[in-house]
Structure formats: C-alpha cells, structure tokens
C-alpha cells in the first residue's frame, strides 16, 4: 500500500464493494472500499476487542476512536441503541463508509465525525478503540492524552493493541502518564497475540 489508512483523503480508488459481517449478534450487509483500515474483513484485533469487552453502557456518549468503516461503532450502536455513538477518524472515506453502514444497519444513533467535530463539552461513558498504532508513538500518545481525560468519572476505555506492536510498552506509558492523575490501567484480556487494555477514569 502506497498510503496509510489514516490519510485524510486516500488517493486510491474508492469503488464500493459489499461486505457481509456479523456484529452484535446480527448479520449485516455493509460496504467497504480501498484506502481504509482492513477493508475486506473485521480485523483480528477488533474481533478480539469485541469478544472480550463487557457490554457498553446503555446510554450516554460512547466513542470509537479510529472508527474505520465502522465495526466497533456499529457494535456499540446496536448493543446500546439508547446511547449516542461517536465514530471518530481522520480518514474522510472511512467516515463516509461508516455513515453508509450505519444507515444500512438501522443505527441512527451513530455520528461519524472528524476529531474536531466532537463538541468540547461531550464526556464519554465509554471508549472502545483499536487505535492506529502505526501513526507512531508521539501521535498515538497525543491522541490518547486528548481523549482519555474526556471519560466521565469512573468510566472505562478499552484499547486493543498487538503485543508485537508495543502493547506492553503502551501499558507502561499509560501507567506513568495518566496513572498519577488517578486512572487505573490493567490488562483486561490477552488473545491471538493482542492485549486488551482497560483504562478506568478516576471518580465514581
């Protein structure tokens, strides 16, 4: 691939192609395209995340950070129809695909937006993310330091990271960086070479 899936405007062809997946116990007929993360299937890390995390809160604002074509956002929306789900990505093609797929799934509670389009007063009842590790440590750390403090008191973020792409070093960095502010960081699960990290905000 000559470009990364976190490119704002991918230059590769954007021909839509069908994708049949099962999310939140439902068989869905969705669409995908080139120039986005894992365009042909639900990637293994996201599968691990969706299998291992507890059910999301029934209401409030839920965040999928790095939404791609939408498997995490759609799962959140279908599991918690009373919640508002924010699918955030810098890739505008991903956001277009998520909008199409949310409509196809009947998930009217999904908002597919660029990072700057989330109102600054929104606080999240949960964050689920397969974060874009390949953007590099500095960009990833900046991203997490922007979004994790926006968790509501006592709310949880679940991050899935491949072990050989630095899950354990990310765990240590989170401990050292947000731990002093009262966040707790634990390894929630480990499967298929991935770790699911659970970051819990301080408070009730």
mmCIF file of N, CA, C and O in Angstrom, residues 74-121:
data_model
loop_
_atom_site.group_PDB
_atom_site.id
_atom_site.type_symbol
_atom_site.label_atom_id
_atom_site.label_comp_id
_atom_site.label_asym_id
_atom_site.label_seq_id
_atom_site.Cartn_x
_atom_site.Cartn_y
_atom_site.Cartn_z
ATOM 1 N N UNK A 74 -20.574 0.399 14.988
ATOM 2 C CA UNK A 74 -21.848 -0.287 14.752
ATOM 3 C C UNK A 74 -22.178 -1.238 15.901
ATOM 4 O O UNK A 74 -23.335 -1.342 16.311
ATOM 5 N N UNK A 75 -21.170 -1.915 16.421
ATOM 6 C CA UNK A 75 -21.406 -2.804 17.568
ATOM 7 C C UNK A 75 -21.899 -2.010 18.770
ATOM 8 O O UNK A 75 -22.877 -2.408 19.426
ATOM 9 N N UNK A 76 -21.242 -0.898 19.064
ATOM 10 C CA UNK A 76 -21.686 -0.051 20.171
ATOM 11 C C UNK A 76 -23.125 0.411 19.954
ATOM 12 O O UNK A 76 -23.955 0.374 20.870
ATOM 13 N N UNK A 77 -23.424 0.853 18.733
ATOM 14 C CA UNK A 77 -24.748 1.400 18.445
ATOM 15 C C UNK A 77 -25.835 0.347 18.552
ATOM 16 O O UNK A 77 -26.934 0.621 19.059
ATOM 17 N N UNK A 78 -25.557 -0.868 18.071
ATOM 18 C CA UNK A 78 -26.565 -1.920 18.106
ATOM 19 C C UNK A 78 -26.743 -2.485 19.514
ATOM 20 O O UNK A 78 -27.849 -2.851 19.914
ATOM 21 N N UNK A 79 -25.650 -2.555 20.278
ATOM 22 C CA UNK A 79 -25.749 -3.043 21.658
ATOM 23 C C UNK A 79 -26.411 -2.017 22.583
ATOM 24 O O UNK A 79 -27.054 -2.391 23.559
ATOM 25 N N UNK A 80 -26.227 -0.733 22.277
ATOM 26 C CA UNK A 80 -26.751 0.334 23.138
ATOM 27 C C UNK A 80 -27.535 1.349 22.287
ATOM 28 O O UNK A 80 -27.068 2.458 22.038
ATOM 29 N N UNK A 81 -28.738 0.966 21.846
ATOM 30 C CA UNK A 81 -29.494 1.868 20.975
ATOM 31 C C UNK A 81 -29.907 3.168 21.651
ATOM 32 O O UNK A 81 -30.233 4.140 20.960
ATOM 33 N N UNK A 82 -29.860 3.209 22.980
ATOM 34 C CA UNK A 82 -30.190 4.440 23.689
ATOM 35 C C UNK A 82 -29.022 5.382 23.868
ATOM 36 O O UNK A 82 -29.178 6.473 24.423
ATOM 37 N N UNK A 83 -27.841 4.978 23.402
ATOM 38 C CA UNK A 83 -26.639 5.803 23.525
ATOM 39 C C UNK A 83 -26.398 6.569 22.233
ATOM 40 O O UNK A 83 -26.958 6.258 21.176
ATOM 41 N N UNK A 84 -25.534 7.569 22.312
ATOM 42 C CA UNK A 84 -25.066 8.287 21.123
ATOM 43 C C UNK A 84 -23.623 7.865 20.883
ATOM 44 O O UNK A 84 -22.778 8.008 21.762
ATOM 45 N N UNK A 85 -23.368 7.339 19.698
ATOM 46 C CA UNK A 85 -22.051 6.781 19.378
ATOM 47 C C UNK A 85 -21.318 7.730 18.440
ATOM 48 O O UNK A 85 -21.833 8.095 17.381
ATOM 49 N N UNK A 86 -20.106 8.095 18.851
ATOM 50 C CA UNK A 86 -19.246 8.951 18.046
ATOM 51 C C UNK A 86 -18.178 8.085 17.392
ATOM 52 O O UNK A 86 -17.315 7.536 18.083
ATOM 53 N N UNK A 87 -18.231 7.954 16.073
ATOM 54 C CA UNK A 87 -17.185 7.292 15.319
ATOM 55 C C UNK A 87 -16.238 8.357 14.802
ATOM 56 O O UNK A 87 -16.612 9.173 13.958
ATOM 57 N N UNK A 88 -15.012 8.368 15.317
ATOM 58 C CA UNK A 88 -14.058 9.437 15.016
ATOM 59 C C UNK A 88 -12.910 8.886 14.170
ATOM 60 O O UNK A 88 -12.342 7.835 14.498
ATOM 61 N N UNK A 89 -12.581 9.596 13.107
ATOM 62 C CA UNK A 89 -11.462 9.195 12.254
ATOM 63 C C UNK A 89 -10.981 10.424 11.503
ATOM 64 O O UNK A 89 -11.751 11.369 11.300
ATOM 65 N N UNK A 90 -9.712 10.411 11.096
ATOM 66 C CA UNK A 90 -9.202 11.489 10.235
ATOM 67 C C UNK A 90 -9.401 11.157 8.761
ATOM 68 O O UNK A 90 -9.242 12.022 7.901
ATOM 69 N N UNK A 91 -9.746 9.913 8.454
ATOM 70 C CA UNK A 91 -9.911 9.455 7.084
ATOM 71 C C UNK A 91 -11.350 9.708 6.653
ATOM 72 O O UNK A 91 -12.281 9.066 7.135
ATOM 73 N N UNK A 92 -11.537 10.652 5.743
ATOM 74 C CA UNK A 92 -12.894 11.044 5.350
ATOM 75 C C UNK A 92 -13.623 9.927 4.611
ATOM 76 O O UNK A 92 -14.853 9.840 4.679
ATOM 77 N N UNK A 93 -12.891 9.066 3.920
ATOM 78 C CA UNK A 93 -13.548 7.921 3.280
ATOM 79 C C UNK A 93 -14.094 6.959 4.332
ATOM 80 O O UNK A 93 -15.191 6.416 4.179
ATOM 81 N N UNK A 94 -13.339 6.762 5.398
ATOM 82 C CA UNK A 94 -13.842 5.926 6.490
ATOM 83 C C UNK A 94 -15.146 6.488 7.041
ATOM 84 O O UNK A 94 -16.102 5.741 7.288
ATOM 85 N N UNK A 95 -15.187 7.788 7.245
ATOM 86 C CA UNK A 95 -16.393 8.402 7.792
ATOM 87 C C UNK A 95 -17.572 8.240 6.842
ATOM 88 O O UNK A 95 -18.702 7.978 7.276
ATOM 89 N N UNK A 96 -17.334 8.369 5.543
ATOM 90 C CA UNK A 96 -18.411 8.168 4.572
ATOM 91 C C UNK A 96 -18.920 6.728 4.626
ATOM 92 O O UNK A 96 -20.136 6.477 4.609
ATOM 93 N N UNK A 97 -17.996 5.774 4.719
ATOM 94 C CA UNK A 97 -18.391 4.370 4.810
ATOM 95 C C UNK A 97 -19.179 4.104 6.089
ATOM 96 O O UNK A 97 -20.182 3.374 6.070
ATOM 97 N N UNK A 98 -18.733 4.679 7.201
ATOM 98 C CA UNK A 98 -19.459 4.474 8.450
ATOM 99 C C UNK A 98 -20.878 5.034 8.344
ATOM 100 O O UNK A 98 -21.835 4.405 8.805
ATOM 101 N N UNK A 99 -21.026 6.200 7.741
ATOM 102 C CA UNK A 99 -22.383 6.763 7.583
ATOM 103 C C UNK A 99 -23.264 5.825 6.756
ATOM 104 O O UNK A 99 -24.422 5.574 7.103
ATOM 105 N N UNK A 100 -22.720 5.321 5.658
ATOM 106 C CA UNK A 100 -23.477 4.393 4.820
ATOM 107 C C UNK A 100 -23.835 3.119 5.596
ATOM 108 O O UNK A 100 -24.969 2.623 5.515
ATOM 109 N N UNK A 101 -22.862 2.599 6.334
ATOM 110 C CA UNK A 101 -23.083 1.344 7.040
ATOM 111 C C UNK A 101 -24.028 1.508 8.223
ATOM 112 O O UNK A 101 -24.820 0.606 8.523
ATOM 113 N N UNK A 102 -23.966 2.646 8.889
ATOM 114 C CA UNK A 102 -24.913 2.901 9.975
ATOM 115 C C UNK A 102 -26.337 2.962 9.428
ATOM 116 O O UNK A 102 -27.275 2.420 10.037
ATOM 117 N N UNK A 103 -26.499 3.596 8.276
ATOM 118 C CA UNK A 103 -27.827 3.651 7.665
ATOM 119 C C UNK A 103 -28.306 2.257 7.288
ATOM 120 O O UNK A 103 -29.469 1.889 7.516
ATOM 121 N N UNK A 104 -27.413 1.446 6.722
ATOM 122 C CA UNK A 104 -27.787 0.092 6.327
ATOM 123 C C UNK A 104 -28.160 -0.769 7.525
ATOM 124 O O UNK A 104 -29.037 -1.643 7.439
ATOM 125 N N UNK A 105 -27.490 -0.529 8.668
ATOM 126 C CA UNK A 105 -27.746 -1.310 9.878
ATOM 127 C C UNK A 105 -28.902 -0.756 10.702
ATOM 128 O O UNK A 105 -29.265 -1.349 11.727
ATOM 129 N N UNK A 106 -29.458 0.368 10.283
ATOM 130 C CA UNK A 106 -30.525 0.996 11.061
ATOM 131 C C UNK A 106 -30.032 1.604 12.346
ATOM 132 O O UNK A 106 -30.801 1.746 13.304
ATOM 133 N N UNK A 107 -28.763 1.987 12.370
ATOM 134 C CA UNK A 107 -28.151 2.548 13.584
ATOM 135 C C UNK A 107 -28.164 4.070 13.481
ATOM 136 O O UNK A 107 -27.152 4.700 13.159
ATOM 137 N N UNK A 108 -29.293 4.649 13.765
ATOM 138 C CA UNK A 108 -29.438 6.092 13.656
ATOM 139 C C UNK A 108 -28.769 6.864 14.770
ATOM 140 O O UNK A 108 -28.773 8.106 14.749
ATOM 141 N N UNK A 109 -28.184 6.163 15.735
ATOM 142 C CA UNK A 109 -27.532 6.815 16.874
ATOM 143 C C UNK A 109 -26.030 6.986 16.658
ATOM 144 O O UNK A 109 -25.302 7.308 17.600
ATOM 145 N N UNK A 110 -25.548 6.799 15.430
ATOM 146 C CA UNK A 110 -24.118 6.941 15.123
ATOM 147 C C UNK A 110 -23.851 8.314 14.531
ATOM 148 O O UNK A 110 -24.574 8.774 13.650
ATOM 149 N N UNK A 111 -22.796 8.946 15.017
ATOM 150 C CA UNK A 111 -22.294 10.188 14.435
ATOM 151 C C UNK A 111 -20.879 9.916 13.930
ATOM 152 O O UNK A 111 -19.981 9.623 14.722
ATOM 153 N N UNK A 112 -20.664 10.015 12.630
ATOM 154 C CA UNK A 112 -19.344 9.794 12.032
ATOM 155 C C UNK A 112 -18.706 11.150 11.781
ATOM 156 O O UNK A 112 -19.188 11.916 10.944
ATOM 157 N N UNK A 113 -17.639 11.447 12.520
ATOM 158 C CA UNK A 113 -17.108 12.819 12.517
ATOM 159 C C UNK A 113 -15.582 12.835 12.552
ATOM 160 O O UNK A 113 -14.938 11.884 12.991
ATOM 161 N N UNK A 114 -15.029 13.958 12.091
ATOM 162 C CA UNK A 114 -13.616 14.235 12.282
ATOM 163 C C UNK A 114 -13.365 14.565 13.752
ATOM 164 O O UNK A 114 -14.295 14.974 14.470
ATOM 165 N N UNK A 115 -12.137 14.413 14.236
ATOM 166 C CA UNK A 115 -11.873 14.654 15.661
ATOM 167 C C UNK A 115 -12.342 16.023 16.150
ATOM 168 O O UNK A 115 -12.921 16.134 17.238
ATOM 169 N N UNK A 116 -12.154 17.058 15.358
ATOM 170 C CA UNK A 116 -12.521 18.395 15.789
ATOM 171 C C UNK A 116 -14.000 18.670 15.774
ATOM 172 O O UNK A 116 -14.441 19.739 16.230
ATOM 173 N N UNK A 117 -14.796 17.721 15.282
ATOM 174 C CA UNK A 117 -16.242 17.919 15.199
ATOM 175 C C UNK A 117 -16.987 17.387 16.408
ATOM 176 O O UNK A 117 -18.209 17.530 16.496
ATOM 177 N N UNK A 118 -16.282 16.766 17.347
ATOM 178 C CA UNK A 118 -16.921 16.353 18.599
ATOM 179 C C UNK A 118 -17.010 17.578 19.509
ATOM 180 O O UNK A 118 -15.974 18.180 19.825
ATOM 181 N N UNK A 119 -18.201 17.977 19.932
ATOM 182 C CA UNK A 119 -18.313 19.171 20.779
ATOM 183 C C UNK A 119 -17.431 19.047 22.021
ATOM 184 O O UNK A 119 -17.334 17.967 22.622
ATOM 185 N N UNK A 120 -16.769 20.129 22.412
ATOM 186 C CA UNK A 120 -15.795 20.044 23.504
ATOM 187 C C UNK A 120 -16.400 19.697 24.853
ATOM 188 O O UNK A 120 -15.670 19.260 25.746
ATOM 189 N N UNK A 121 -17.700 19.873 25.011
ATOM 190 C CA UNK A 121 -18.318 19.572 26.303
ATOM 191 C C UNK A 121 -18.782 18.119 26.422
ATOM 192 O O UNK A 121 -19.274 17.707 27.476
#
